[in-house]
XYZ file of C-alpha atoms in Angstrom:
567
model
C 0.046 -0.049 -0.027
C 2.886 2.357 0.800
C 4.704 1.729 -2.317
C 1.537 2.263 -4.371
C 1.091 5.530 -2.569
C 4.579 6.650 -3.462
C 4.289 5.492 -7.094
C 0.799 7.189 -7.385
C 1.921 10.531 -5.798
C 4.886 10.747 -8.222
C 2.863 9.953 -11.471
C 0.230 12.355 -10.353
C 2.510 14.965 -9.799
C 4.278 14.690 -13.044
C 1.209 14.306 -15.145
C -0.633 17.176 -13.366
C 2.339 19.666 -13.631
C 2.304 19.003 -17.463
C -1.303 19.416 -17.754
C -1.804 22.482 -15.600
C 1.068 24.103 -17.194
C -0.329 23.625 -20.566
C -3.969 24.600 -19.481
C -2.540 27.983 -17.853
C -0.611 28.626 -21.135
C -3.618 28.135 -23.260
C -5.671 30.379 -21.002
C -2.981 33.157 -21.223
C -3.393 32.557 -25.104
C -7.134 33.061 -25.012
C -6.796 36.003 -22.659
C -4.174 37.601 -25.138
C -6.766 36.907 -27.824
C -9.384 38.760 -26.123
C -6.964 41.717 -25.103
C -5.748 42.134 -28.697
C -9.294 42.085 -29.953
C -10.318 44.893 -27.629
C -7.270 46.929 -28.620
C -7.930 46.292 -32.461
C -11.727 47.177 -31.979
C -10.831 50.396 -29.981
C -8.385 51.468 -32.804
C -10.751 50.676 -35.567
C -13.633 52.506 -33.878
C -11.470 55.523 -33.177
C -10.061 55.790 -36.852
C -13.648 56.465 -38.310
C -14.137 59.484 -36.004
C -11.652 61.849 -37.787
C -13.180 60.968 -41.199
C -16.748 61.901 -39.766
C -15.518 65.099 -38.040
C -13.569 66.350 -41.140
C -16.880 66.277 -42.860
C -18.714 68.253 -40.281
C -19.903 71.616 -41.762
C -19.845 73.164 -38.569
C -16.106 72.657 -38.034
C -15.323 73.600 -41.548
C -17.524 76.732 -40.832
C -15.817 77.706 -37.696
C -12.329 77.222 -39.319
C -13.217 79.666 -42.265
C -14.746 82.231 -39.966
C -12.456 81.962 -37.237
C -15.129 81.924 -34.629
C -14.572 79.077 -32.252
C -16.945 79.907 -29.269
C -19.238 76.854 -29.596
C -16.525 74.493 -31.416
C -15.220 73.027 -28.085
C -18.706 72.249 -27.001
C -19.331 70.169 -30.013
C -16.303 68.590 -29.729
C -16.923 67.442 -26.079
C -20.433 66.302 -27.161
C -18.854 64.003 -29.927
C -16.180 62.753 -27.592
C -18.949 61.750 -25.005
C -21.156 60.083 -27.763
C -18.414 57.993 -29.502
C -16.182 57.521 -26.144
C -12.806 58.471 -27.593
C -10.157 59.909 -25.303
C -9.759 63.416 -26.731
C -10.568 65.553 -29.734
C -8.418 68.526 -31.043
C -9.053 70.944 -33.773
C -5.804 72.513 -35.271
C -5.721 75.729 -37.694
C -3.170 75.840 -40.645
C -0.479 77.109 -37.929
C -0.830 74.179 -35.876
C -2.425 75.996 -32.912
C -5.191 74.349 -31.130
C -8.426 76.335 -31.733
C -11.064 74.009 -29.962
C -10.423 70.956 -27.990
C -12.326 68.664 -25.425
C -9.336 69.459 -23.021
C -9.714 73.127 -22.632
C -6.081 73.328 -21.038
C -4.587 72.613 -24.326
C -6.220 75.517 -26.088
C -3.845 77.764 -27.937
C -1.080 75.337 -27.813
C 0.813 75.029 -30.881
C 1.563 71.550 -32.572
C 3.179 72.830 -35.880
C 6.035 70.120 -35.622
C 4.160 67.363 -34.359
C 4.191 64.130 -36.700
C 0.327 63.836 -36.580
C -0.028 67.451 -37.908
C 2.790 67.415 -40.512
C 1.628 63.999 -41.755
C -2.085 65.019 -41.986
C -1.436 68.019 -44.036
C 0.597 65.930 -46.690
C -2.046 63.150 -46.935
C -5.674 63.054 -47.623
C -6.057 59.865 -45.577
C -6.563 59.318 -41.800
C -3.147 59.229 -40.138
C -2.075 57.021 -37.106
C 0.625 58.467 -34.731
C 1.830 57.043 -31.314
C 3.343 60.176 -29.592
C 5.660 59.441 -26.327
C 4.430 61.568 -23.461
C 6.522 62.836 -20.796
C 5.641 60.274 -18.203
C 6.966 57.527 -20.906
C 3.410 56.551 -21.751
C 2.226 56.696 -25.440
C -0.698 58.746 -26.719
C -2.328 57.172 -29.837
C -4.000 59.776 -32.234
C -5.556 59.567 -35.491
C -5.355 62.923 -37.497
C -6.987 63.916 -40.819
C -6.847 67.194 -42.836
C -10.253 69.310 -42.893
C -10.858 70.478 -46.274
C -13.187 73.133 -47.529
C -13.876 73.396 -51.423
C -10.758 71.297 -51.960
C -8.344 73.384 -49.704
C -6.738 72.593 -46.604
C -8.131 74.672 -43.652
C -7.060 72.695 -40.537
C -6.393 69.285 -39.055
C -8.639 67.218 -36.848
C -6.961 65.047 -34.145
C -8.853 62.131 -32.104
C -6.977 60.272 -29.327
C -7.655 56.621 -28.788
C -8.478 55.672 -25.265
C -5.953 52.695 -24.830
C -4.924 53.551 -21.263
C -8.208 52.118 -19.684
C -6.979 48.625 -21.006
C -3.729 48.873 -19.008
C -5.882 49.615 -15.897
C -8.061 46.648 -16.546
C -5.023 44.415 -17.034
C -3.503 45.413 -13.887
C -6.234 43.935 -12.032
C -5.072 40.413 -12.803
C -1.874 38.589 -11.710
C -0.380 38.323 -15.246
C 2.140 41.099 -16.490
C 1.014 42.234 -19.802
C 2.791 44.389 -22.342
C 2.092 45.521 -25.945
C 5.297 46.100 -28.366
C 5.358 47.981 -31.586
C 7.097 47.113 -34.569
C 10.561 48.562 -33.395
C 10.284 46.362 -30.195
C 9.342 49.582 -27.905
C 6.640 48.917 -25.162
C 3.805 51.178 -25.836
C 1.367 49.731 -23.254
C 2.092 47.873 -19.899
C 0.569 46.967 -16.749
C 4.194 47.657 -15.227
C 4.637 51.523 -15.346
C 8.439 51.405 -15.590
C 8.350 49.246 -18.889
C 6.667 51.955 -20.944
C 9.099 53.462 -23.563
C 11.934 50.632 -23.341
C 12.396 47.273 -24.965
C 11.541 44.250 -23.323
C 15.081 43.119 -22.458
C 15.552 46.494 -20.829
C 12.125 46.168 -18.876
C 12.996 42.786 -17.684
C 16.315 44.215 -16.213
C 14.748 46.859 -14.429
C 14.250 44.916 -11.513
C 17.342 42.602 -10.349
C 16.968 38.722 -10.278
C 16.580 37.106 -6.949
C 19.467 36.284 -4.938
C 20.982 32.765 -4.833
C 19.160 31.932 -1.611
C 15.921 33.302 -2.924
C 16.448 31.195 -6.120
C 17.222 28.078 -4.124
C 13.882 28.536 -2.075
C 12.008 29.316 -5.123
C 13.523 26.178 -6.819
C 12.407 23.973 -3.898
C 8.638 25.083 -4.227
C 8.755 24.770 -7.896
C 10.832 21.555 -8.213
C 8.393 19.759 -10.602
C 7.909 22.917 -12.897
C 9.510 23.625 -16.076
C 12.287 26.042 -16.342
C 11.118 29.623 -15.972
C 11.218 31.777 -19.233
C 12.026 34.992 -17.319
C 11.843 36.519 -13.578
C 9.200 39.219 -12.880
C 9.141 40.831 -9.182
C 11.202 37.872 -8.096
C 8.869 35.232 -9.313
C 9.526 32.404 -12.114
C 7.126 33.265 -15.007
C 6.212 31.636 -18.294
C 6.166 33.952 -21.342
C 3.280 33.940 -23.743
C 3.441 36.064 -27.039
C 0.733 37.012 -29.600
C 0.884 38.856 -32.697
C -1.662 42.002 -33.140
C -2.688 42.562 -36.638
C -1.961 46.110 -36.568
C 1.636 47.664 -37.581
C 3.372 44.828 -36.735
C 2.548 45.051 -33.088
C 2.958 42.250 -30.538
C 1.516 41.656 -26.938
C 3.580 39.627 -24.302
C 2.260 38.120 -21.006
C 4.197 36.837 -18.189
C 2.324 34.207 -15.909
C 3.832 32.807 -12.699
C 4.160 29.337 -11.803
C 2.548 29.655 -8.494
C -0.900 28.876 -9.565
C 0.080 25.692 -11.262
C 2.253 24.791 -8.175
C -0.871 25.409 -5.755
C -3.257 23.455 -7.957
C -0.889 20.316 -8.101
C -0.136 20.486 -4.435
C -3.751 20.433 -3.615
C -4.685 17.450 -5.720
C -1.613 15.569 -4.349
C -2.631 16.379 -0.786
C -6.295 14.944 -1.626
C -4.589 12.063 -3.046
C -2.433 11.261 -0.051
C -5.516 11.834 2.013
C -7.371 9.262 0.076
C -4.783 6.742 0.446
C -4.776 7.113 4.105
C -8.503 6.961 4.169
C -8.535 3.825 2.075
C -6.183 1.976 4.653
C -8.150 2.972 7.547
C -11.432 1.803 5.934
C -9.357 -1.570 4.925
C -8.806 -2.309 8.721
C -12.099 -1.367 9.532
C -13.834 -3.603 6.896
C -11.602 -6.595 7.748
C -12.650 -6.292 11.479
C -16.402 -5.623 10.747
C -16.650 -8.243 8.074
C -18.480 -11.053 10.066
C -20.913 -8.637 11.805
C -21.790 -7.028 8.587
C -22.314 -10.300 6.934
C -24.651 -11.545 9.782
C -26.894 -8.330 9.633
C -27.278 -8.601 5.968
C -28.539 -12.248 6.133
C -31.114 -11.197 8.716
C -32.120 -8.288 6.686
C -32.540 -10.372 3.319
C -34.677 -13.082 5.505
C -36.955 -10.170 6.510
C -36.938 -8.755 2.841
C -38.000 -12.210 1.537
C -40.910 -12.621 3.920
C -42.169 -9.061 3.062
C -41.617 -9.837 -0.625
C -43.459 -13.087 -0.308
C -46.681 -11.184 1.376
C -46.548 -8.491 -1.235
C -46.518 -10.991 -4.086
C -49.608 -12.631 -2.601
C -51.514 -9.186 -2.626
C -50.384 -8.574 -6.207
C -51.809 -11.890 -7.422
C -55.291 -11.340 -5.758
C -55.290 -7.889 -7.416
C -54.351 -9.115 -10.697
C -57.240 -11.740 -10.654
C -59.636 -9.050 -9.830
C -58.389 -7.023 -12.733
C -58.574 -9.723 -15.022
C -62.254 -10.285 -14.313
C -63.036 -6.486 -14.655
C -61.109 -6.637 -18.036
C -63.031 -9.541 -19.200
C -66.379 -7.508 -18.818
C -64.976 -4.342 -20.221
C -63.921 -6.412 -23.170
C -67.611 -7.591 -23.740
C -68.817 -4.098 -23.479
C -66.525 -2.745 -25.811
C -67.221 -5.359 -28.392
C -70.898 -4.632 -28.180
C -70.121 -0.870 -28.587
C -67.866 -1.703 -31.741
C -70.663 -3.406 -33.313
C -73.034 -0.582 -32.836
C -70.528 1.927 -34.119
C -70.045 -0.086 -37.291
C -73.954 -0.318 -38.041
C -73.998 3.368 -37.324
C -71.020 4.128 -39.889
C -72.461 1.763 -42.612
C -75.902 3.296 -42.529
C -74.343 6.789 -42.666
C -72.088 5.861 -45.628
C -75.378 4.279 -47.386
C -77.070 7.441 -46.778
C -74.309 9.524 -48.246
C -73.439 7.499 -51.200
C -77.343 7.184 -52.267
C -77.897 10.956 -51.882
C -76.309 11.827 -55.132
C -77.983 9.238 -57.471
C -81.390 10.024 -55.747
C -80.899 13.881 -56.536
C -80.143 13.258 -60.102
C -83.026 10.867 -60.396
C -85.248 13.537 -59.056
C -84.001 16.074 -61.580
C -84.579 13.722 -64.568
C -87.985 12.832 -63.515
C -88.897 16.415 -63.420
C -87.327 16.939 -66.806
C -88.942 13.837 -68.095
C -92.589 15.136 -66.699
C -91.916 18.242 -68.622
C -90.796 16.571 -71.940
C -93.942 14.313 -71.875
C -96.115 17.295 -71.228
C -94.543 18.807 -74.420
C -94.873 15.610 -76.289
C -91.209 15.199 -76.459
C -91.298 11.243 -76.196
C -87.719 10.405 -77.452
C -86.077 12.755 -74.944
C -88.230 11.734 -72.318
C -87.296 8.031 -73.066
C -83.469 9.220 -72.895
C -84.210 10.567 -69.194
C -85.748 7.497 -68.218
C -82.778 5.466 -69.486
C -80.301 7.607 -67.419
C -82.821 6.841 -64.343
C -82.484 3.302 -65.133
C -78.641 3.451 -65.127
C -78.783 5.431 -61.691
C -80.830 2.622 -60.282
C -78.371 0.217 -61.469
C -75.637 2.312 -60.085
C -77.410 2.445 -56.588
C -77.718 -1.390 -56.572
C -73.850 -1.578 -57.195
C -73.430 0.970 -54.442
C -75.157 -1.372 -51.965
C -73.443 -4.281 -53.109
C -69.983 -2.827 -52.520
C -71.026 -1.274 -48.951
C -68.689 -3.734 -47.479
C -65.661 -1.960 -48.731
C -66.324 0.948 -46.579
C -65.741 -0.986 -43.471
C -62.995 -3.289 -44.257
C -60.290 -3.271 -46.991
C -59.833 -5.453 -50.068
C -62.204 -7.991 -51.203
C -63.570 -6.344 -54.208
C -62.310 -7.178 -57.751
C -60.352 -4.447 -59.893
C -60.075 -4.332 -63.633
C -58.307 -1.878 -66.068
C -60.448 1.301 -66.037
C -59.781 4.577 -68.363
C -59.637 7.321 -65.790
C -60.673 9.788 -68.680
C -63.926 7.568 -69.183
C -64.651 7.617 -65.444
C -64.053 11.411 -65.208
C -66.518 11.800 -68.165
C -69.098 9.429 -66.397
C -68.852 11.548 -63.183
C -69.280 14.772 -64.807
C -72.328 13.250 -66.508
C -73.804 12.217 -62.994
C -72.984 15.845 -61.959
C -74.687 17.532 -64.757
C -78.051 18.533 -63.022
C -76.046 20.273 -60.222
C -73.771 21.915 -62.690
C -76.631 23.214 -64.745
C -78.402 24.672 -61.602
C -75.648 27.075 -61.009
C -73.299 29.101 -63.338
C -69.855 27.429 -62.678
C -66.986 27.733 -65.149
C -65.337 24.104 -65.602
C -61.455 24.067 -66.891
C -60.623 20.549 -68.095
C -56.976 19.990 -68.797
C -56.904 16.225 -70.175
C -54.500 14.020 -72.429
C -55.658 12.948 -75.701
C -55.112 9.146 -75.147
C -56.492 6.889 -72.507
C -55.055 6.821 -69.000
C -55.439 3.230 -67.695
C -55.353 2.210 -64.018
C -56.474 -0.710 -61.922
C -59.756 0.055 -60.054
C -63.263 -0.593 -59.919
C -65.018 1.557 -62.083
C -68.324 2.334 -59.815
C -66.196 3.160 -56.641
C -63.633 5.165 -58.652
C -66.605 7.204 -59.891
C -67.882 7.805 -56.528
C -64.607 9.227 -55.540
C -64.434 11.716 -58.348
C -68.101 12.671 -57.747
C -67.403 13.277 -54.249
C -64.493 15.678 -55.025
C -66.564 17.579 -57.659
C -69.522 17.880 -55.317
C -67.018 19.319 -52.693
C -65.631 21.790 -54.989
C -69.158 22.832 -56.026
C -70.225 23.298 -52.603
C -67.003 25.287 -51.909
C -67.773 27.970 -54.501
C -71.407 28.495 -53.282
C -70.249 31.971 -51.903
C -67.991 33.094 -54.773
C -68.913 35.488 -57.314
C -67.141 33.764 -59.992
C -67.255 30.181 -59.048
C -64.526 28.115 -61.085
C -63.436 24.293 -60.939
C -60.188 23.366 -62.545
C -59.752 19.616 -63.663
C -56.296 18.479 -64.637
C -55.173 14.918 -65.488
C -51.608 13.970 -66.301
C -50.141 10.456 -66.773
C -46.437 9.504 -66.233
C -45.374 6.713 -63.910
C -48.441 7.881 -61.859
C -51.854 8.742 -63.058
C -52.611 12.016 -61.094
C -56.124 13.786 -61.207
C -56.316 17.104 -59.635
C -59.575 18.973 -58.711
C -59.055 22.804 -57.676
C -61.567 25.438 -56.918
C -61.355 29.114 -55.914
C -63.339 28.810 -52.780
C -62.200 29.950 -49.347
C -59.964 26.709 -48.843
C -59.852 24.273 -46.152
C -59.601 25.587 -42.461
C -58.141 22.206 -40.932
C -56.305 19.983 -43.147
C -55.300 17.499 -40.357
C -58.907 16.650 -39.667
C -60.058 16.526 -43.213
C -59.998 12.896 -43.774
C -61.306 11.888 -40.476
C -64.875 10.242 -40.190
C -67.891 12.348 -39.305
C -65.728 15.799 -39.561
C -67.395 18.457 -41.973
C -67.383 22.088 -42.300
C -71.059 22.015 -43.831
C -74.139 23.090 -41.970
C -76.286 20.355 -40.107
C -78.291 18.405 -42.751
C -75.897 19.147 -45.679
C -73.376 16.686 -45.157
C -72.454 13.521 -42.968
C -68.678 14.016 -42.909
C -67.941 10.715 -44.497
C -67.284 11.526 -48.193
C -63.732 12.171 -47.954
C -62.957 9.619 -45.307
C -64.610 6.860 -47.657
C -62.759 8.392 -50.548
C -59.574 8.048 -48.920
C -60.215 4.390 -48.293
C -61.226 3.351 -51.557
C -58.194 5.160 -53.220
C -55.895 3.218 -50.590
C -57.611 0.123 -51.627
C -56.610 0.652 -55.417
C -52.951 1.405 -54.065
C -53.077 5.104 -54.727
C -53.336 8.188 -52.360
C -55.730 11.018 -51.918
C -54.154 14.416 -50.698
C -55.509 17.919 -50.227
C -53.744 21.439 -49.665
C -54.771 25.040 -49.927
C -53.561 26.688 -53.085
C -51.198 29.907 -52.914
C -54.081 31.918 -54.800
C -56.844 30.765 -52.886
C -59.166 27.667 -52.717
C -58.437 24.038 -52.157
C -56.575 21.312 -54.377
C -57.470 17.682 -54.195
C -54.891 15.445 -55.810
C -55.798 11.803 -56.809
C -52.784 9.614 -57.394
C -53.050 5.978 -58.691
C -50.471 3.719 -60.083
C -50.700 3.852 -64.064
C -51.236 0.659 -65.817
C -48.994 0.422 -69.092
C -49.131 -1.547 -71.875
C -46.543 -4.065 -70.563
C -48.061 -4.715 -67.193
C -50.961 -7.278 -66.816
C -53.838 -6.797 -64.490
C -54.254 -9.046 -61.486
C -56.131 -12.342 -61.462
C -59.269 -10.816 -59.908
C -59.267 -7.921 -62.255
C -59.214 -10.394 -65.220
C -61.944 -12.298 -63.913
C -64.053 -9.026 -63.447
C -63.277 -7.933 -66.979
C -64.620 -11.437 -68.234
């Protein structure tokens, strides 16, 4: 146990030291990325201000007239609004005529680089000016033009010093170097204006005794990159995408050592606890096993009693379930009878309405002694009676799938027959029928009577949907590719609830005008034929029903049931 403890502590120390050192370095790199982003953002934001102010007509007016009584107030308002460090307005002699800092008014900067370079260029000029304290002032300057002539220079200072104050609140030492290696920003005030080598030499390295003590504390750390304030630190560097600037951070190893030591202390404590627990469990083993046996015996007795209660409860539930199944079976039979009677009523309403119209027409024709035309009406009535008989014979298809024979059917002929059935309803109203049909036959495998029932139901729904429309219109399209697709579209108000459209007994019609079974039955019939009936609302208004059936080509054979039906 002791050997395992020593080996574990040594491996843990080595692994955690490497891991925490790498983690600390990565965090420092992420922090530098954040700092560099802040600096670049501040510089980019400040670089836009001189361009905007150089085009300000008030500033141009004050430079031309020489009246600067309100100019400083305008600059102060602009500074507060955009959040820059300072704004100064210089005339052609380099004299400050307006500024956010009134102490610099009348100061001359005719030899300053930002004034001289701005006069020579028509772009925004960046300049880092070293101050008296060693800190650098970062300014953007731009020439102010009036009618193409130079009349002054606007100078805007970037507030980068606030980042130095923010960085000083952390344990890392941070410095920003320009392209020449001079430190322009630093958390250590003595570093500003010198190179990094000179900055690190500002404070002497620790004495030999201090280094020995530090080496004892950091015995597992990597060799330090430098010494800052008597502490061994690691150096992390990042490049700024601005004029070759660099950012350097120095992170002490103290945090790494503290974290590693904390984990090692916990590990040693854990080994000690394990050894104590081992002695404890060995001495208590027999007693614990005895208590476990007694507890298991009591649990078995309680489990046996609970199983007996559950068996009795299950027998009672089974009796109740049997009674509920009998009740449900009786209710299902009554529901089927109701659905069948509603289906018969729905499917027979259309032929009966047509028969009524034909009888009225035949009576009128007989009164006018037009016997031949009356006989034609009687023939149509006979066809409708035959159709009603076929509907009653096929009533079983509404309650279950399959069982009816199919045969090759021309979808064009079925559509023509359905339109003939709907002729009385169509003549009763002024409805524009648009048909887009192919010239040849479009053959599908279906039962002709049931297919016509589906088409009639779609036409009747379209006719009902256009009752309140001023110019009712129904468009019928038939396309034939791999699938035969029949589309019935109207210009009515559309469908309010597409999800419930094909549910039985759901309808938007008034009581007495519909049962809500037409589309549910039609969808079931189309499914029996291996097709699909869908609906959607058109973008221009109205509903669009699409009937898709597998097309029967010349190379395909009809099913055996279809051939027998044809014979």
